[in-house]
mmCIF file of C-alpha atoms in Angstrom:
data_model
loop_
_atom_site.group_PDB
_atom_site.id
_atom_site.type_symbol
_atom_site.label_atom_id
_atom_site.label_comp_id
_atom_site.label_asym_id
_atom_site.label_seq_id
_atom_site.Cartn_x
_atom_site.Cartn_y
_atom_site.Cartn_z
ATOM 1 C CA UNK V 1 -19.211 124.975 -180.636
ATOM 2 C CA UNK V 2 -20.728 121.493 -180.583
ATOM 3 C CA UNK V 3 -22.771 120.265 -177.657
ATOM 4 C CA UNK V 4 -20.993 117.613 -175.586
ATOM 5 C CA UNK V 5 -22.000 114.933 -173.136
ATOM 6 C CA UNK V 6 -20.705 114.573 -169.612
ATOM 7 C CA UNK V 7 -17.653 112.386 -169.276
ATOM 8 C CA UNK V 8 -14.853 112.958 -166.854
ATOM 9 C CA UNK V 9 -11.202 111.989 -167.142
ATOM 10 C CA UNK V 10 -8.934 113.214 -164.388
ATOM 11 C CA UNK V 11 -5.210 113.419 -163.793
ATOM 12 C CA UNK V 12 -3.469 111.938 -160.778
ATOM 13 C CA UNK V 13 -4.620 114.848 -158.626
ATOM 14 C CA UNK V 14 -8.294 114.455 -159.445
ATOM 15 C CA UNK V 15 -8.157 117.517 -161.689
ATOM 16 C CA UNK V 16 -10.230 117.096 -164.813
ATOM 17 C CA UNK V 17 -8.131 116.766 -167.955
ATOM 18 C CA UNK V 18 -10.752 117.842 -170.475
ATOM 19 C CA UNK V 19 -10.278 121.189 -172.166
ATOM 20 C CA UNK V 20 -13.529 123.086 -171.842
ATOM 21 C CA UNK V 21 -13.872 125.101 -175.013
ATOM 22 C CA UNK V 22 -10.672 126.618 -176.356
ATOM 23 C CA UNK V 23 -8.023 129.133 -175.369
ATOM 24 C CA UNK V 24 -9.847 131.717 -177.495
ATOM 25 C CA UNK V 25 -13.285 130.948 -176.049
ATOM 26 C CA UNK V 26 -12.917 128.941 -172.805
ATOM 27 C CA UNK V 27 -16.438 127.626 -172.322
ATOM 28 C CA UNK V 28 -18.180 124.331 -173.015
ATOM 29 C CA UNK V 29 -21.781 123.120 -172.725
ATOM 30 C CA UNK V 30 -22.785 119.627 -171.652
ATOM 31 C CA UNK V 31 -26.099 117.814 -171.562
ATOM 32 C CA UNK V 32 -27.405 114.572 -170.085
ATOM 33 C CA UNK V 33 -30.944 113.329 -170.721
ATOM 34 C CA UNK V 34 -31.616 110.044 -168.916
ATOM 35 C CA UNK V 35 -35.139 108.578 -169.342
ATOM 36 C CA UNK V 36 -37.132 107.029 -166.506
ATOM 37 C CA UNK V 37 -36.052 103.512 -165.477
ATOM 38 C CA UNK V 38 -32.998 103.666 -167.735
ATOM 39 C CA UNK V 39 -29.612 102.453 -166.617
ATOM 40 C CA UNK V 40 -27.629 105.707 -166.678
ATOM 41 C CA UNK V 41 -24.232 106.201 -168.250
ATOM 42 C CA UNK V 42 -23.406 107.071 -164.673
ATOM 43 C CA UNK V 43 -22.757 110.280 -162.956
ATOM 44 C CA UNK V 44 -19.771 112.554 -163.088
ATOM 45 C CA UNK V 45 -17.355 111.211 -160.419
ATOM 46 C CA UNK V 46 -15.539 113.335 -157.864
ATOM 47 C CA UNK V 47 -13.215 115.793 -159.610
ATOM 48 C CA UNK V 48 -12.228 119.449 -159.672
ATOM 49 C CA UNK V 49 -11.127 122.028 -162.228
ATOM 50 C CA UNK V 50 -10.022 125.649 -162.387
ATOM 51 C CA UNK V 51 -13.129 126.631 -164.320
ATOM 52 C CA UNK V 52 -16.434 127.659 -162.827
ATOM 53 C CA UNK V 53 -19.401 125.381 -163.422
ATOM 54 C CA UNK V 54 -23.117 126.084 -163.522
ATOM 55 C CA UNK V 55 -25.672 123.264 -163.692
ATOM 56 C CA UNK V 56 -29.393 123.429 -164.518
ATOM 57 C CA UNK V 57 -31.929 120.670 -163.931
ATOM 58 C CA UNK V 58 -34.408 120.734 -166.799
ATOM 59 C CA UNK V 59 -36.368 117.666 -165.732
ATOM 60 C CA UNK V 60 -36.333 115.156 -162.885
ATOM 61 C CA UNK V 61 -33.851 115.181 -160.026
ATOM 62 C CA UNK V 62 -30.057 115.521 -159.826
ATOM 63 C CA UNK V 63 -27.967 115.071 -156.697
ATOM 64 C CA UNK V 64 -24.894 117.304 -156.577
ATOM 65 C CA UNK V 65 -22.195 117.104 -153.928
ATOM 66 C CA UNK V 66 -19.660 119.916 -153.550
ATOM 67 C CA UNK V 67 -17.072 119.029 -150.921
ATOM 68 C CA UNK V 68 -18.962 119.022 -147.609
ATOM 69 C CA UNK V 69 -22.376 119.960 -149.007
ATOM 70 C CA UNK V 70 -24.958 117.796 -150.778
ATOM 71 C CA UNK V 71 -27.894 119.187 -152.746
ATOM 72 C CA UNK V 72 -30.957 117.501 -154.218
ATOM 73 C CA UNK V 73 -31.946 119.636 -157.177
ATOM 74 C CA UNK V 74 -35.379 119.440 -158.758
ATOM 75 C CA UNK V 75 -36.665 120.659 -162.100
ATOM 76 C CA UNK V 76 -36.012 124.368 -162.546
ATOM 77 C CA UNK V 77 -33.248 124.509 -159.939
ATOM 78 C CA UNK V 78 -29.486 124.732 -160.378
ATOM 79 C CA UNK V 79 -26.113 125.222 -158.746
ATOM 80 C CA UNK V 80 -22.914 127.217 -159.186
ATOM 81 C CA UNK V 81 -19.637 125.464 -158.298
ATOM 82 C CA UNK V 82 -16.585 127.592 -157.573
ATOM 83 C CA UNK V 83 -13.089 127.089 -158.965
ATOM 84 C CA UNK V 84 -11.041 124.270 -157.442
ATOM 85 C CA UNK V 85 -13.967 122.708 -155.572
ATOM 86 C CA UNK V 86 -14.300 118.919 -155.466
ATOM 87 C CA UNK V 87 -17.720 117.914 -156.749
ATOM 88 C CA UNK V 88 -19.724 115.093 -158.275
ATOM 89 C CA UNK V 89 -23.147 114.657 -159.853
ATOM 90 C CA UNK V 90 -25.443 111.658 -159.957
ATOM 91 C CA UNK V 91 -29.074 110.868 -160.607
ATOM 92 C CA UNK V 92 -31.660 109.139 -158.441
ATOM 93 C CA UNK V 93 -31.946 105.506 -159.464
ATOM 94 C CA UNK V 94 -34.877 104.793 -161.739
ATOM 95 C CA UNK V 95 -35.888 108.423 -162.181
ATOM 96 C CA UNK V 96 -35.550 110.522 -165.309
ATOM 97 C CA UNK V 97 -33.081 113.373 -165.263
ATOM 98 C CA UNK V 98 -32.273 116.032 -167.839
ATOM 99 C CA UNK V 99 -29.418 118.373 -166.950
ATOM 100 C CA UNK V 100 -27.526 121.121 -168.714
ATOM 101 C CA UNK V 101 -24.195 122.431 -167.528
ATOM 102 C CA UNK V 102 -21.737 125.125 -168.498
ATOM 103 C CA UNK V 103 -18.061 124.970 -167.615
ATOM 104 C CA UNK V 104 -16.225 128.225 -168.236
ATOM 105 C CA UNK V 105 -12.980 129.876 -167.221
ATOM 106 C CA UNK V 106 -13.280 133.101 -165.194
ATOM 107 C CA UNK V 107 -11.147 134.935 -167.755
ATOM 108 C CA UNK V 108 -14.018 134.653 -170.264
ATOM 109 C CA UNK V 109 -15.840 137.225 -168.137
ATOM 110 C CA UNK V 110 -13.032 139.072 -166.374
ATOM 111 C CA UNK V 111 -10.203 139.108 -168.882
ATOM 112 C CA UNK V 112 -6.760 139.267 -167.283
ATOM 113 C CA UNK V 113 -6.061 139.421 -163.553
ATOM 114 C CA UNK V 114 -4.984 143.062 -163.775
ATOM 115 C CA UNK V 115 -8.342 144.225 -165.164
ATOM 116 C CA UNK V 116 -10.875 146.108 -163.072
ATOM 117 C CA UNK V 117 -13.458 143.424 -163.856
ATOM 118 C CA UNK V 118 -11.269 140.683 -162.447
ATOM 119 C CA UNK V 119 -10.217 142.590 -159.334
ATOM 120 C CA UNK V 120 -13.614 144.081 -158.506
ATOM 121 C CA UNK V 121 -15.994 141.245 -159.375
ATOM 122 C CA UNK V 122 -14.187 137.937 -159.943
ATOM 123 C CA UNK V 123 -11.505 138.020 -157.293
ATOM 124 C CA UNK V 124 -13.989 138.278 -154.385
ATOM 125 C CA UNK V 125 -15.624 135.065 -155.612
ATOM 126 C CA UNK V 126 -12.414 133.182 -156.328
ATOM 127 C CA UNK V 127 -10.741 134.084 -153.046
ATOM 128 C CA UNK V 128 -13.726 133.582 -150.750
ATOM 129 C CA UNK V 129 -12.940 130.293 -148.997
ATOM 130 C CA UNK V 130 -16.535 130.039 -147.771
ATOM 131 C CA UNK V 131 -17.944 130.112 -151.265
ATOM 132 C CA UNK V 132 -17.630 126.498 -152.386
ATOM 133 C CA UNK V 133 -20.977 126.382 -154.171
ATOM 134 C CA UNK V 134 -24.278 128.230 -154.401
ATOM 135 C CA UNK V 135 -27.534 126.304 -154.578
ATOM 136 C CA UNK V 136 -29.950 128.149 -156.841
ATOM 137 C CA UNK V 137 -33.168 126.629 -155.515
ATOM 138 C CA UNK V 138 -35.439 129.586 -156.176
ATOM 139 C CA UNK V 139 -35.947 130.482 -152.516
ATOM 140 C CA UNK V 140 -34.103 133.784 -152.929
ATOM 141 C CA UNK V 141 -35.585 136.363 -155.335
ATOM 142 C CA UNK V 142 -32.360 136.751 -157.293
ATOM 143 C CA UNK V 143 -32.096 133.013 -158.056
ATOM 144 C CA UNK V 144 -34.543 133.334 -160.934
ATOM 145 C CA UNK V 145 -32.297 135.900 -162.628
ATOM 146 C CA UNK V 146 -29.222 133.728 -162.055
ATOM 147 C CA UNK V 147 -30.911 130.642 -163.526
ATOM 148 C CA UNK V 148 -32.090 132.671 -166.513
ATOM 149 C CA UNK V 149 -28.539 133.904 -167.083
ATOM 150 C CA UNK V 150 -27.217 130.330 -167.107
ATOM 151 C CA UNK V 151 -29.952 129.259 -169.509
ATOM 152 C CA UNK V 152 -29.288 132.221 -171.815
ATOM 153 C CA UNK V 153 -25.556 131.465 -171.905
ATOM 154 C CA UNK V 154 -26.181 127.765 -172.618
ATOM 155 C CA UNK V 155 -28.640 128.499 -175.421
ATOM 156 C CA UNK V 156 -26.325 131.082 -176.993
ATOM 157 C CA UNK V 157 -23.316 128.782 -177.061
ATOM 158 C CA UNK V 158 -25.208 125.766 -178.392
ATOM 159 C CA UNK V 159 -27.073 127.794 -181.070
ATOM 160 C CA UNK V 160 -23.891 129.428 -182.422
ATOM 161 C CA UNK V 161 -25.748 132.277 -184.112
ATOM 162 C CA UNK V 162 -23.858 135.331 -185.309
ATOM 163 C CA UNK V 163 -22.327 137.033 -182.280
ATOM 164 C CA UNK V 164 -23.241 134.258 -179.852
ATOM 165 C CA UNK V 165 -19.938 134.787 -178.046
ATOM 166 C CA UNK V 166 -21.036 138.290 -176.989
ATOM 167 C CA UNK V 167 -24.424 137.056 -175.799
ATOM 168 C CA UNK V 168 -22.901 134.186 -173.807
ATOM 169 C CA UNK V 169 -20.306 136.404 -172.169
ATOM 170 C CA UNK V 170 -22.961 138.992 -171.326
ATOM 171 C CA UNK V 171 -25.209 136.362 -169.697
ATOM 172 C CA UNK V 172 -22.328 134.960 -167.647
ATOM 173 C CA UNK V 173 -21.294 138.477 -166.647
ATOM 174 C CA UNK V 174 -24.803 138.944 -165.242
ATOM 175 C CA UNK V 175 -24.423 135.668 -163.340
ATOM 176 C CA UNK V 176 -21.076 136.733 -161.873
ATOM 177 C CA UNK V 177 -22.489 140.104 -160.856
ATOM 178 C CA UNK V 178 -25.403 138.422 -159.057
ATOM 179 C CA UNK V 179 -23.072 136.029 -157.252
ATOM 180 C CA UNK V 180 -20.716 138.822 -156.243
ATOM 181 C CA UNK V 181 -23.600 140.941 -154.980
ATOM 182 C CA UNK V 182 -25.358 138.246 -152.970
ATOM 183 C CA UNK V 183 -22.700 135.705 -151.981
ATOM 184 C CA UNK V 184 -19.577 137.565 -150.835
ATOM 185 C CA UNK V 185 -20.838 139.374 -147.741
ATOM 186 C CA UNK V 186 -19.324 136.776 -145.411
ATOM 187 C CA UNK V 187 -15.570 136.951 -145.793
ATOM 188 C CA UNK V 188 -14.497 134.907 -142.750
ATOM 189 C CA UNK V 189 -12.421 131.858 -143.606
ATOM 190 C CA UNK V 190 -13.329 128.250 -143.124
ATOM 191 C CA UNK V 191 -11.843 126.586 -140.093
ATOM 192 C CA UNK V 192 -8.319 125.316 -140.434
ATOM 193 C CA UNK V 193 -9.640 121.787 -139.934
ATOM 194 C CA UNK V 194 -12.088 121.997 -142.842
ATOM 195 C CA UNK V 195 -9.404 123.372 -145.158
ATOM 196 C CA UNK V 196 -6.984 120.655 -144.073
ATOM 197 C CA UNK V 197 -9.603 117.949 -144.654
ATOM 198 C CA UNK V 198 -10.254 119.255 -148.160
ATOM 199 C CA UNK V 199 -6.588 119.055 -149.081
ATOM 200 C CA UNK V 200 -6.306 115.571 -147.577
ATOM 201 C CA UNK V 201 -9.303 114.348 -149.564
ATOM 202 C CA UNK V 202 -7.803 115.723 -152.782
ATOM 203 C CA UNK V 203 -4.546 113.890 -152.082
ATOM 204 C CA UNK V 204 -6.307 110.616 -151.296
ATOM 205 C CA UNK V 205 -8.556 110.857 -154.344
ATOM 206 C CA UNK V 206 -5.455 111.536 -156.408
ATOM 207 C CA UNK V 207 -3.951 108.317 -155.069
ATOM 208 C CA UNK V 208 -7.105 106.289 -155.750
ATOM 209 C CA UNK V 209 -7.573 107.649 -159.277
ATOM 210 C CA UNK V 210 -3.988 106.750 -160.060
ATOM 211 C CA UNK V 211 -3.945 103.279 -158.478
ATOM 212 C CA UNK V 212 -7.595 102.108 -158.645
ATOM 213 C CA UNK V 213 -6.665 99.073 -160.753
ATOM 214 C CA UNK V 214 -4.240 97.889 -158.059
ATOM 215 C CA UNK V 215 -4.931 96.301 -154.677
ATOM 216 C CA UNK V 216 -5.914 99.116 -152.323
ATOM 217 C CA UNK V 217 -6.520 99.195 -148.588
ATOM 218 C CA UNK V 218 -7.555 101.904 -146.169
ATOM 219 C CA UNK V 219 -4.026 101.810 -144.801
ATOM 220 C CA UNK V 220 -2.453 102.543 -148.209
ATOM 221 C CA UNK V 221 -4.943 105.320 -148.922
ATOM 222 C CA UNK V 222 -4.286 106.877 -145.500
ATOM 223 C CA UNK V 223 -0.520 106.702 -146.002
ATOM 224 C CA UNK V 224 -0.822 108.657 -149.260
ATOM 225 C CA UNK V 225 -1.969 111.659 -147.180
ATOM 226 C CA UNK V 226 0.291 110.799 -144.226
ATOM 227 C CA UNK V 227 -2.592 110.335 -141.807
ATOM 228 C CA UNK V 228 -3.903 107.464 -139.680
ATOM 229 C CA UNK V 229 -6.538 105.009 -140.870
ATOM 230 C CA UNK V 230 -9.074 106.421 -138.419
ATOM 231 C CA UNK V 231 -8.445 109.957 -139.679
ATOM 232 C CA UNK V 232 -8.757 108.711 -143.253
ATOM 233 C CA UNK V 233 -12.137 107.161 -142.466
ATOM 234 C CA UNK V 234 -13.291 110.354 -140.746
ATOM 235 C CA UNK V 235 -12.248 112.551 -143.696
ATOM 236 C CA UNK V 236 -14.050 110.383 -146.235
ATOM 237 C CA UNK V 237 -17.204 110.234 -144.142
ATOM 238 C CA UNK V 238 -17.233 114.010 -143.616
ATOM 239 C CA UNK V 239 -16.429 115.020 -147.197
ATOM 240 C CA UNK V 240 -17.891 112.266 -149.371
ATOM 241 C CA UNK V 241 -20.245 110.382 -147.080
ATOM 242 C CA UNK V 242 -18.738 106.950 -147.644
ATOM 243 C CA UNK V 243 -15.702 104.875 -146.691
ATOM 244 C CA UNK V 244 -12.460 104.828 -148.704
ATOM 245 C CA UNK V 245 -12.992 101.226 -149.843
ATOM 246 C CA UNK V 246 -16.612 101.861 -150.829
ATOM 247 C CA UNK V 247 -15.428 104.825 -152.878
ATOM 248 C CA UNK V 248 -12.763 102.655 -154.543
ATOM 249 C CA UNK V 249 -15.417 100.099 -155.511
ATOM 250 C CA UNK V 250 -17.725 102.790 -156.881
ATOM 251 C CA UNK V 251 -14.903 104.397 -158.859
ATOM 252 C CA UNK V 252 -13.832 101.048 -160.306
ATOM 253 C CA UNK V 253 -17.393 100.280 -161.375
ATOM 254 C CA UNK V 254 -17.674 103.740 -162.932
ATOM 255 C CA UNK V 255 -14.532 103.111 -164.985
ATOM 256 C CA UNK V 256 -15.783 99.651 -165.932
ATOM 257 C CA UNK V 257 -19.137 101.083 -167.039
ATOM 258 C CA UNK V 258 -17.388 103.559 -169.318
ATOM 259 C CA UNK V 259 -15.258 100.808 -170.870
ATOM 260 C CA UNK V 260 -18.296 98.590 -171.392
ATOM 261 C CA UNK V 261 -19.883 101.300 -173.480
ATOM 262 C CA UNK V 262 -16.787 102.644 -175.215
ATOM 263 C CA UNK V 263 -14.946 99.430 -176.076
ATOM 264 C CA UNK V 264 -15.614 95.906 -177.336
ATOM 265 C CA UNK V 265 -13.533 94.216 -174.654
ATOM 266 C CA UNK V 266 -14.991 91.254 -172.800
ATOM 267 C CA UNK V 267 -16.669 92.083 -169.496
ATOM 268 C CA UNK V 268 -14.270 89.876 -167.555
ATOM 269 C CA UNK V 269 -11.255 91.608 -169.087
ATOM 270 C CA UNK V 270 -12.718 94.997 -168.269
ATOM 271 C CA UNK V 271 -13.311 93.924 -164.690
ATOM 272 C CA UNK V 272 -9.705 92.792 -164.348
ATOM 273 C CA UNK V 273 -8.488 96.028 -165.917
ATOM 274 C CA UNK V 274 -10.445 97.968 -163.300
ATOM 275 C CA UNK V 275 -9.150 96.044 -160.291
ATOM 276 C CA UNK V 276 -11.547 93.074 -160.057
ATOM 277 C CA UNK V 277 -9.492 89.910 -160.414
ATOM 278 C CA UNK V 278 -12.516 87.633 -159.905
ATOM 279 C CA UNK V 279 -15.088 88.005 -162.694
ATOM 280 C CA UNK V 280 -17.976 86.685 -160.586
ATOM 281 C CA UNK V 281 -17.190 89.209 -157.844
ATOM 282 C CA UNK V 282 -17.008 91.954 -160.490
ATOM 283 C CA UNK V 283 -20.475 90.983 -161.726
ATOM 284 C CA UNK V 284 -21.826 90.889 -158.171
ATOM 285 C CA UNK V 285 -20.520 94.361 -157.286
ATOM 286 C CA UNK V 286 -21.559 95.755 -160.655
ATOM 287 C CA UNK V 287 -25.115 94.520 -160.084
ATOM 288 C CA UNK V 288 -25.180 95.985 -156.566
ATOM 289 C CA UNK V 289 -24.169 99.428 -157.810
ATOM 290 C CA UNK V 290 -25.801 99.534 -161.244
ATOM 291 C CA UNK V 291 -28.778 97.264 -160.730
ATOM 292 C CA UNK V 292 -27.873 95.021 -163.667
ATOM 293 C CA UNK V 293 -25.076 92.825 -164.975
ATOM 294 C CA UNK V 294 -22.199 94.246 -167.063
ATOM 295 C CA UNK V 295 -23.661 92.620 -170.179
ATOM 296 C CA UNK V 296 -27.104 94.084 -169.555
ATOM 297 C CA UNK V 297 -25.568 97.499 -168.936
ATOM 298 C CA UNK V 298 -23.675 97.389 -172.228
ATOM 299 C CA UNK V 299 -26.800 96.357 -174.130
ATOM 300 C CA UNK V 300 -29.058 98.972 -172.532
ATOM 301 C CA UNK V 301 -26.579 101.791 -173.161
ATOM 302 C CA UNK V 302 -25.408 100.783 -176.648
ATOM 303 C CA UNK V 303 -27.740 103.108 -178.538
ATOM 304 C CA UNK V 304 -27.217 106.089 -176.205
ATOM 305 C CA UNK V 305 -23.444 105.846 -176.454
ATOM 306 C CA UNK V 306 -23.462 105.466 -180.243
ATOM 307 C CA UNK V 307 -25.317 108.765 -180.561
ATOM 308 C CA UNK V 308 -22.747 110.685 -178.505
#
């Protein structure tokens, strides 16, 4: 299995479209290594998928948001993100960051839903509405074992030695066992309000990801979830920490950054394609978010993208 780099294409519901691994071996490894003071190929935007995800920070700092929680992860730390949880990853501006992540389907470890492994160990994790994510910051004694299991699985899959599938599955089984043992003692559900907000955010992100190139207002975004503008603003602030329109601008710039690196289109055409009718305004917003012009971004990332 070849090593991949983090890109994220979603459907109209914000669900990631990428197939992680294959039906026979549903796991994929990703790596980002951004040097100090580099203009990054940007973070992974808000999305969700059925698979579990485990992220390790090998160097520098990564900021991971998982629905209502935000974590600043340093070298040697990591995080586990549960199935169906909205999340995003970005790096601190100007600082180096080297991350490794594994995205794998629960069936790789548990087999089918009628197996004892699935029912005894996986189901408690999948059905626990409190368990959105687990920050593996090293403060708990078992975190070291969990981080080692993630590292072992990543190294096995990327090395592809004889029998690596067994080694990877064994390492991830150890991770699941640790999570089940230490993270499922609290079985009470999240408040109805928190669950409702999560579903509303997914609907509104779905709308934005589908219509980002069009003219969008807070009113239109709110209507997509059948809520008021004030409720829309509250949901975005609580879940994502920004306003709907700020998120739209950031998402448009993210899409523009990808096109700048992956196509030869003119910057002005890319801006228009991503919802910026005025090229000077596109450049202004791009500079605010990325710290450079679209042309500078394309030039600084040309070599990195060619090697992917």
